[in-house]
Coordinates of C-alpha atoms in Angstrom, one line a residue:
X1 CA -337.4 -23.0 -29.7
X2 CA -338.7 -23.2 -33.2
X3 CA -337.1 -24.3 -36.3
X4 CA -336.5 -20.7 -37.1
X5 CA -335.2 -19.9 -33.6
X6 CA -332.4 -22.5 -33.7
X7 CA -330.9 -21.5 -37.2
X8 CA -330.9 -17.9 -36.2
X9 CA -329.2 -18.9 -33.0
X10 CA -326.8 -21.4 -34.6
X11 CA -326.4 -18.1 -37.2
X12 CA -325.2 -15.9 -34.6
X13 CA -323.1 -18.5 -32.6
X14 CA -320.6 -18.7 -35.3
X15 CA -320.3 -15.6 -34.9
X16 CA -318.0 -14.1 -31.6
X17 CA -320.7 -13.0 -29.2
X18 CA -319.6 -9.2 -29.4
X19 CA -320.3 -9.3 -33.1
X20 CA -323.6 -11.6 -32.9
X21 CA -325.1 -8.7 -30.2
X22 CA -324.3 -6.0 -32.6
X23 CA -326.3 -8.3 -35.5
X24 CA -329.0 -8.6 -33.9
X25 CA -329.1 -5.1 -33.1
X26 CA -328.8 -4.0 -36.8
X27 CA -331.5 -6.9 -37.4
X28 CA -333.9 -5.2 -34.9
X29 CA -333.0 -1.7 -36.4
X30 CA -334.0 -2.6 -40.1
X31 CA -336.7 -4.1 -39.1
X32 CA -336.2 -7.7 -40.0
X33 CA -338.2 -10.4 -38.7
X34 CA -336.3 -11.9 -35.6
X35 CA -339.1 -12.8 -33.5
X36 CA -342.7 -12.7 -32.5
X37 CA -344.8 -11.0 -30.4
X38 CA -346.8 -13.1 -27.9
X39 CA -349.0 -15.8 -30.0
X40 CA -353.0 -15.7 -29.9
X41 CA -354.6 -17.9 -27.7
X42 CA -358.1 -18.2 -29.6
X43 CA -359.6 -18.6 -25.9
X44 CA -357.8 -15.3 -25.0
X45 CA -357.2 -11.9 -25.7
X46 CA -353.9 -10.6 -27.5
X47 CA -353.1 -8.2 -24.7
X48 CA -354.7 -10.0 -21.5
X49 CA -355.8 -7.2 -18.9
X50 CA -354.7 -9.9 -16.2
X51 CA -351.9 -9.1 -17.2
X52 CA -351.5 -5.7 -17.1
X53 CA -349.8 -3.6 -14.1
X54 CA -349.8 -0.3 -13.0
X55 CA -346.6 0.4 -11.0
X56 CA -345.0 4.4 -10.0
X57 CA -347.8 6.1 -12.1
X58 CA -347.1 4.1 -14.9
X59 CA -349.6 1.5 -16.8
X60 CA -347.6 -1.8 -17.8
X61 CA -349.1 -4.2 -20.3
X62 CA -347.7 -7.3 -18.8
X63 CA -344.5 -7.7 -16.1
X64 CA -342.2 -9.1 -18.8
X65 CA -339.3 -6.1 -19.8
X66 CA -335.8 -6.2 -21.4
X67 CA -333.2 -5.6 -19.0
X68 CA -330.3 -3.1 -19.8
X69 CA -327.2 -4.0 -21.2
X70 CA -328.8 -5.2 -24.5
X71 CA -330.0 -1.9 -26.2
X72 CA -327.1 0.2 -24.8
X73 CA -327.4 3.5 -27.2
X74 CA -331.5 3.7 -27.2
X75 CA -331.2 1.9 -31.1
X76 CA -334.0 -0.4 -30.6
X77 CA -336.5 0.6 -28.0
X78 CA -339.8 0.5 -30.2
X79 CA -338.7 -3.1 -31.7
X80 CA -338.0 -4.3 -28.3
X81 CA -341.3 -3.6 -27.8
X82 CA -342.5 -5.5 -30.0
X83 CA -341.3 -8.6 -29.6
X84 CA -343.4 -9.0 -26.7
X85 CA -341.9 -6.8 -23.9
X86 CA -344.2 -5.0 -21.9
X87 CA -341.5 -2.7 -21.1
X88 CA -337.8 -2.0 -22.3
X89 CA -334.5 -0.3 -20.6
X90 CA -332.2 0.7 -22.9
X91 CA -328.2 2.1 -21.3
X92 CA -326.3 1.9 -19.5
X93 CA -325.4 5.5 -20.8
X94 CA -322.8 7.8 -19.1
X95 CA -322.1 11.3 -19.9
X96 CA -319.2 11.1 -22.5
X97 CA -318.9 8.3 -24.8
X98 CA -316.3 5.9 -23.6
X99 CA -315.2 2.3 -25.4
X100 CA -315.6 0.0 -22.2
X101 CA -312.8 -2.9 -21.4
X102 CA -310.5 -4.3 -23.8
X103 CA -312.0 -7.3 -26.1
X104 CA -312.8 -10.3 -25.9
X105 CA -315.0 -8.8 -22.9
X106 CA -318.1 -11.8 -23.8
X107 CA -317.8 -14.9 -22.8
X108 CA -320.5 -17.7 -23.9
X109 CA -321.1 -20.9 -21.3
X110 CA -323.2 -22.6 -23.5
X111 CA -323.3 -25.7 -21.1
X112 CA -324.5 -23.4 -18.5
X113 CA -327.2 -21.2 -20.6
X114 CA -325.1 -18.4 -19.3
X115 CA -322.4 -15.4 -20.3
X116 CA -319.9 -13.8 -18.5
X117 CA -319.0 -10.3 -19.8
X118 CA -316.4 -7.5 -18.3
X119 CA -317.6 -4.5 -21.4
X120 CA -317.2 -1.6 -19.0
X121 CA -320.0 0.4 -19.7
X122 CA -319.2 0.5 -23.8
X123 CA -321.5 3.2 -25.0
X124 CA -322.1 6.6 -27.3
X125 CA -322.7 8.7 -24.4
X126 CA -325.8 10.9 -23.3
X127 CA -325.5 13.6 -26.4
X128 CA -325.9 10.4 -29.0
X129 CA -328.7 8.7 -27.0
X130 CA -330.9 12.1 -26.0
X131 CA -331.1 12.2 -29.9
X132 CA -332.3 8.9 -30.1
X133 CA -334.7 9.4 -27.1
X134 CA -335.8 12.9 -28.6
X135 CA -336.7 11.4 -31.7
X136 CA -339.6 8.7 -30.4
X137 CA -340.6 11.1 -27.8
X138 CA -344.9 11.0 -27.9
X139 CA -344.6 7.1 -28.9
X140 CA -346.4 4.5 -26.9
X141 CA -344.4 2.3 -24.8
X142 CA -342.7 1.9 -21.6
X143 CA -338.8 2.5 -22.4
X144 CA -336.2 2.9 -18.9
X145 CA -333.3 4.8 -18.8
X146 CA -330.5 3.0 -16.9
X147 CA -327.8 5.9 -16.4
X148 CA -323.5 5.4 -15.2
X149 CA -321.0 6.9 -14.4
X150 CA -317.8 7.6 -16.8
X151 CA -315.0 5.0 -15.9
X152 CA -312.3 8.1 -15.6
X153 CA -314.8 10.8 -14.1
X154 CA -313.7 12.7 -11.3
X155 CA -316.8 13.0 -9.4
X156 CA -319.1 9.9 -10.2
X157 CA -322.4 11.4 -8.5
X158 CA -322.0 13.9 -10.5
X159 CA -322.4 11.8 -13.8
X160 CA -326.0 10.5 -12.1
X161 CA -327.1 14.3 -11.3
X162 CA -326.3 14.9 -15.3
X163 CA -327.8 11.8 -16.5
X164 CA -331.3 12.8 -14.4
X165 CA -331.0 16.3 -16.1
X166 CA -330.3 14.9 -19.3
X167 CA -332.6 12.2 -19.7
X168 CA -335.7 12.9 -17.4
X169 CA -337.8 14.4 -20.4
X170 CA -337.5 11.4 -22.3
X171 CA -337.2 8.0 -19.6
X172 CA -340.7 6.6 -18.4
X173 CA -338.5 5.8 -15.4
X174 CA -334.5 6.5 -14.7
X175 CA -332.4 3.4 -13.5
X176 CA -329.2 4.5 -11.1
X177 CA -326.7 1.7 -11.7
X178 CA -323.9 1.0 -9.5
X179 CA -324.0 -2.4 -9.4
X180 CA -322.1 -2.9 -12.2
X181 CA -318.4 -5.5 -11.5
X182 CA -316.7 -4.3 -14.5
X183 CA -316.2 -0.5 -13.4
X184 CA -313.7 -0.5 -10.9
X185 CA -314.7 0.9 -7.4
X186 CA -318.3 1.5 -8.8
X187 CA -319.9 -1.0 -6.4
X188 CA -318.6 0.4 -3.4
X189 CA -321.2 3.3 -4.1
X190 CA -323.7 0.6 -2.7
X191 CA -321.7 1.0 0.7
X192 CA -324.1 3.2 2.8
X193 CA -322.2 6.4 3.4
X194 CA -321.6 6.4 -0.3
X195 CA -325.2 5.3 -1.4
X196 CA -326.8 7.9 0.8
X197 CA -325.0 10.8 -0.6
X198 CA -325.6 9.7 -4.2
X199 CA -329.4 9.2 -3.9
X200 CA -330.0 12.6 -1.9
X201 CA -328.0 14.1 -5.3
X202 CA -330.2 12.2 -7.8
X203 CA -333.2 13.0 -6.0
X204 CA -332.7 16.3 -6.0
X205 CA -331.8 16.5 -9.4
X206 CA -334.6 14.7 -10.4
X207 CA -336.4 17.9 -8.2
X208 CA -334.6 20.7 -10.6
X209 CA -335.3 18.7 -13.9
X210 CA -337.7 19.6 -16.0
X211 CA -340.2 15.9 -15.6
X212 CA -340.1 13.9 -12.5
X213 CA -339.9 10.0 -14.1
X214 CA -339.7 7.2 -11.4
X215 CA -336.4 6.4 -10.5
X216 CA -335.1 2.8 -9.5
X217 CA -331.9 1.4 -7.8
X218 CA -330.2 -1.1 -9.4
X219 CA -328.1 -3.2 -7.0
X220 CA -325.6 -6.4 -7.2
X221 CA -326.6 -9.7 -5.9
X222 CA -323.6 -10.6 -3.9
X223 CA -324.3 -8.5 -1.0
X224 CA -324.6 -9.8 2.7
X225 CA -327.5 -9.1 5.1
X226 CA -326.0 -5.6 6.9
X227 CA -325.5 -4.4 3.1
X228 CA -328.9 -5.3 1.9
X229 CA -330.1 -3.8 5.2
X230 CA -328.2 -0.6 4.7
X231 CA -329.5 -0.3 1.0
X232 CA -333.1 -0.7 2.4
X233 CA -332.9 2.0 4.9
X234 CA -331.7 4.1 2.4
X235 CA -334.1 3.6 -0.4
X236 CA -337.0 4.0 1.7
X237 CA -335.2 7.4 3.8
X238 CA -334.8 8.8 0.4
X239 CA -337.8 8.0 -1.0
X240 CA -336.6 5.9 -4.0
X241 CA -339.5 4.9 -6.2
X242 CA -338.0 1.0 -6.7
X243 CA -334.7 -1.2 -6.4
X244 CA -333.8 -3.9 -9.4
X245 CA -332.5 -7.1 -8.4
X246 CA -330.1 -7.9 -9.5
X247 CA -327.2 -7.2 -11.6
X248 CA -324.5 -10.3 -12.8
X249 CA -322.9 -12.2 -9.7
X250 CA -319.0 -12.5 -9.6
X251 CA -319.6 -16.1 -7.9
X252 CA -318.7 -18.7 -10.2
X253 CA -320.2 -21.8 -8.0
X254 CA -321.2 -25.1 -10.0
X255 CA -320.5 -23.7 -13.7
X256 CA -319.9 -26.8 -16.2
X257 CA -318.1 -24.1 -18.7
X258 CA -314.8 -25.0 -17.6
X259 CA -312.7 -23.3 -20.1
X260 CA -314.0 -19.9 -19.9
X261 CA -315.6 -20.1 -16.3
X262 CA -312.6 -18.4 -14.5
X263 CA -312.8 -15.7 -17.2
X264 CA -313.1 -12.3 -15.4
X265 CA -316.3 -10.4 -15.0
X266 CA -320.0 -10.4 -14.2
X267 CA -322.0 -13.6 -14.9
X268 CA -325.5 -13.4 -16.1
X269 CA -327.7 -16.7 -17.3
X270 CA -329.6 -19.5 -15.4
X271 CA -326.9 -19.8 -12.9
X272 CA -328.0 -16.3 -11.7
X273 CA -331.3 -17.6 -10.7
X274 CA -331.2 -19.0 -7.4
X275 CA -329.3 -16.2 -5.7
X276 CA -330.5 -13.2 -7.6
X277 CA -334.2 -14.7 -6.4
X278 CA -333.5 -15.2 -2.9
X279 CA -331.9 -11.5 -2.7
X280 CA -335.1 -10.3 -4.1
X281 CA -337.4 -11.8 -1.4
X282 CA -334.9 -10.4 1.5
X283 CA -335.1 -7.2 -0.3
X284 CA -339.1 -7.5 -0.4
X285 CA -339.1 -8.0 3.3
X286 CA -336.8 -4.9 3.9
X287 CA -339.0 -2.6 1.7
X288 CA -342.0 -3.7 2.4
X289 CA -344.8 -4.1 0.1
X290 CA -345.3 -0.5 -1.3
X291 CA -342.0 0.3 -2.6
X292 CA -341.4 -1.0 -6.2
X293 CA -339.1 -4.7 -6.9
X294 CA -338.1 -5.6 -10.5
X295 CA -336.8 -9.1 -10.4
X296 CA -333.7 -9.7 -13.2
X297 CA -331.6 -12.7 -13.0
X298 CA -331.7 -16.2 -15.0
X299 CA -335.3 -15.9 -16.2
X300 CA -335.3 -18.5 -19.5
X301 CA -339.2 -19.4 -19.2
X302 CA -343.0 -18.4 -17.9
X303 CA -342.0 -20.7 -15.0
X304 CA -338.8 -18.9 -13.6
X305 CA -340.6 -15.3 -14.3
X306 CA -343.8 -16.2 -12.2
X307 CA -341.6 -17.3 -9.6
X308 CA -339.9 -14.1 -9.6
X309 CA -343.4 -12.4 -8.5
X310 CA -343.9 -15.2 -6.3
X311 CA -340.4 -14.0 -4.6
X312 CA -341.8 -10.1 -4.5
X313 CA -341.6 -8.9 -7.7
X314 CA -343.7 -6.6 -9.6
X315 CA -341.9 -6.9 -12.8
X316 CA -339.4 -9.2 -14.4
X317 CA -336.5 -8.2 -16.5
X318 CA -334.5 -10.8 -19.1
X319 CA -331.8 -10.6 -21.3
X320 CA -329.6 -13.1 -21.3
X321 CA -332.7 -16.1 -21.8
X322 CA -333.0 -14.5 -25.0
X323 CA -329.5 -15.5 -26.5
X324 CA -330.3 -19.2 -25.5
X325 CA -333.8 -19.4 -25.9
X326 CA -334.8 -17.3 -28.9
X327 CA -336.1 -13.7 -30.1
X328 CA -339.5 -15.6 -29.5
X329 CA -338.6 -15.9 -25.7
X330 CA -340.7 -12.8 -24.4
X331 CA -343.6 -13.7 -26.8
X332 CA -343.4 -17.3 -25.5
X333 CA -343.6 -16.0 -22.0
X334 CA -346.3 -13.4 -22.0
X335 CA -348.4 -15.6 -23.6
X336 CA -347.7 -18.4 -21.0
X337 CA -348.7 -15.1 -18.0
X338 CA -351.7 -15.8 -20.0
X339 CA -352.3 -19.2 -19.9
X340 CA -351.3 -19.3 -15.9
X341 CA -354.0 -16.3 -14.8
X342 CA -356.3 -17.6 -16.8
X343 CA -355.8 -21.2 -15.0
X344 CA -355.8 -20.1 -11.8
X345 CA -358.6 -18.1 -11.9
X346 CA -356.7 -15.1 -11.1
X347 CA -357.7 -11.2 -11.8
X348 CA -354.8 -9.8 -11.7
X349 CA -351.0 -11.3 -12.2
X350 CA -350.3 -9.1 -9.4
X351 CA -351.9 -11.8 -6.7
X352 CA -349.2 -13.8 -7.1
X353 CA -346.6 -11.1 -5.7
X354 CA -345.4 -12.5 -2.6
X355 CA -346.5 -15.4 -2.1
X356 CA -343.5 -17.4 -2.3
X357 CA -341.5 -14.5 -0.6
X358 CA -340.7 -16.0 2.9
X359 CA -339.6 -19.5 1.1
X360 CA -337.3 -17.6 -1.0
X361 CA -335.7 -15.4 1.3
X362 CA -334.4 -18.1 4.1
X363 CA -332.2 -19.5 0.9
X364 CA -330.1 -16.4 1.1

């Protein structure tokens, strides 16, 4: 981290981590200097075409994206972008507005570069975001939607089939999250029965809207073989364009953060790593190699985001690096993409996909 990096971060540490995320959010929507963009390599370009992906129709200027869960309402999309982030997914959004779990709901491990949270889907809802989405429409730039259901709704799929509908004219892709520990009964939509009925729904809404964005399958990492099997079979029956991997794990196994490590909720961070990336080379296996991966879970560095695509990944996702390591962290990493193609001689960071993939998935 640079000098600037730390007393930003020591800044926002004093702060309760609810209140430093909605800082830096207001600091990204001014348009204050909290980062940089990848730095210039004099022996290479700004924008390496090694780097560059294209992935469901759509052309990616490097792997590197923000995950969901940071820009919830669609405040910050264009900024995100330009830190560094080849892509960004803003939600996740659910029909009606709704104020998530009772606070404190963020939980810092500091010893463990990691957070456990329990928000509950705390967001504006679709009307406040569709503005949001409306308004940049035409912009260049790769911006997700990742869509929910309302914690009190009566028929959850439902909420899916109106987030396609509502947000398929604005989403470069649509992300259907159910993976999510701090919704009760929301993960047992990855159960088959379940899963098969909501994708056949969201797929054919996506059918009746009015633009056909790809849509993705967010799932959890603490599912056994028959449930990652099950999830397979479905995403490739109903055609699904890709799967995320993974949400936050409810494990708490080897924390140091003793004080807040029993705290209820989904942890995200480094300790995320090692499990998120062996679920994402069994899922590679399952799918194959045409359908879509996007590897989230503990990525801090270029090292731990190129071993992701080693894994089966075609793109990487971060968020939580970024509270630890700096608003320079995506810049830092795309820049290292850089440095590694251009080392190993390779023409596309896509060549690497894979090729740590059977290693990976016999840790599971």
């Amino acid at each position: 981290m640079s000098v600037l990096d730390r007393i930003g971060q020591k800044l926002l540490f004093s702060f309760d981590p609810e209140t430093a995320h909605g800082l830096s959010i207001a600091a990204l929507r001014c348009g204050l200097p909290v980062g940089a963009t990848a730095p210039r390599d004099a022996r290479l370009p700004t924008h390496d075409a090694r780097l560059k992906l294209n992935l469901c129709g759509l052309e990616f200027p490097n792997p590197l994206g923000m995950a969901a869960g940071y820009d919830k309402n669609a405040e910050v999309p264009d900024a995100l972008l330009g830190l560094g982030f080849g892509f960004a997914e803003v939600g996740t959004i659910t029909p009606l507005p709704q104020s998530g779990n009772s606070k404190p709901r963020i939980f810092r491990l500091t010893a463990d570069e990691a957070v456990i949270n329990r928000l509950g889907f705390n967001n504006e809802g679709h009307a406040a975001a569709e503005k949001r989405l409306a308004a940049r429409k035409g912009r260049p730039g790769i911006v997700g939607v990742n869509i929910g259901a309302n914690k009190d709704s009566a028929d959850r799929i439902a909420d899916y089939e109106r987030g396609v509908a509502r947000f398929a004219p604005y989403a470069s892709y649509l992300t259907v999250n159910i993976s999510s520990p701090n919704t009760p009964g929301l993960r047992n939509m990855q159960a088959r029965d379940q899963l098969g009925e909501l994708l056949s729904r969201v797929m054919a809404a996506r059918t009746a809207a009015s633009a056909q964005p790809p849509v993705f399958l967010k799932i959890a990492p603490d599912l056994v073989e028959a449930e990652l099997e099950d999830i397979a079979a479905e995403v490739i029956e109903k055609k699904i364009d890709g799967v995320i991997v993974s949400n936050t794990t409810l494990a708490r196994t080897g924390l140091r953060s003793a004080t807040v490590a029993s705290e209820a909720g989904g942890l995200s961070g480094k300790p995320l790593f090692e499990r998120s990336t062996a679920v994402l080379a069994r899922m590679r296996k399952l799918l194959g190699p045409n359908i879509a991966i996007i590897g989230v879970g503990g990525i801090d560095s270029t090292e731990a985001a190129l071993e992701k695509i080693r894994a089966g990944a075609d793109l990487v996702q971060l968020y939580t690096g970024m509270i630890y390591a700096g608003p320079a962290l995506p810049g830092r990493i795309v820049a290292g993409m850089a440095r590694f193609a251009e080392r190993e001689r390779l023409k596309s960071i896509g060549e690497l996909r894979d090729t740590g993939c059977a290693s990976w998935s016999e840790r599971l």
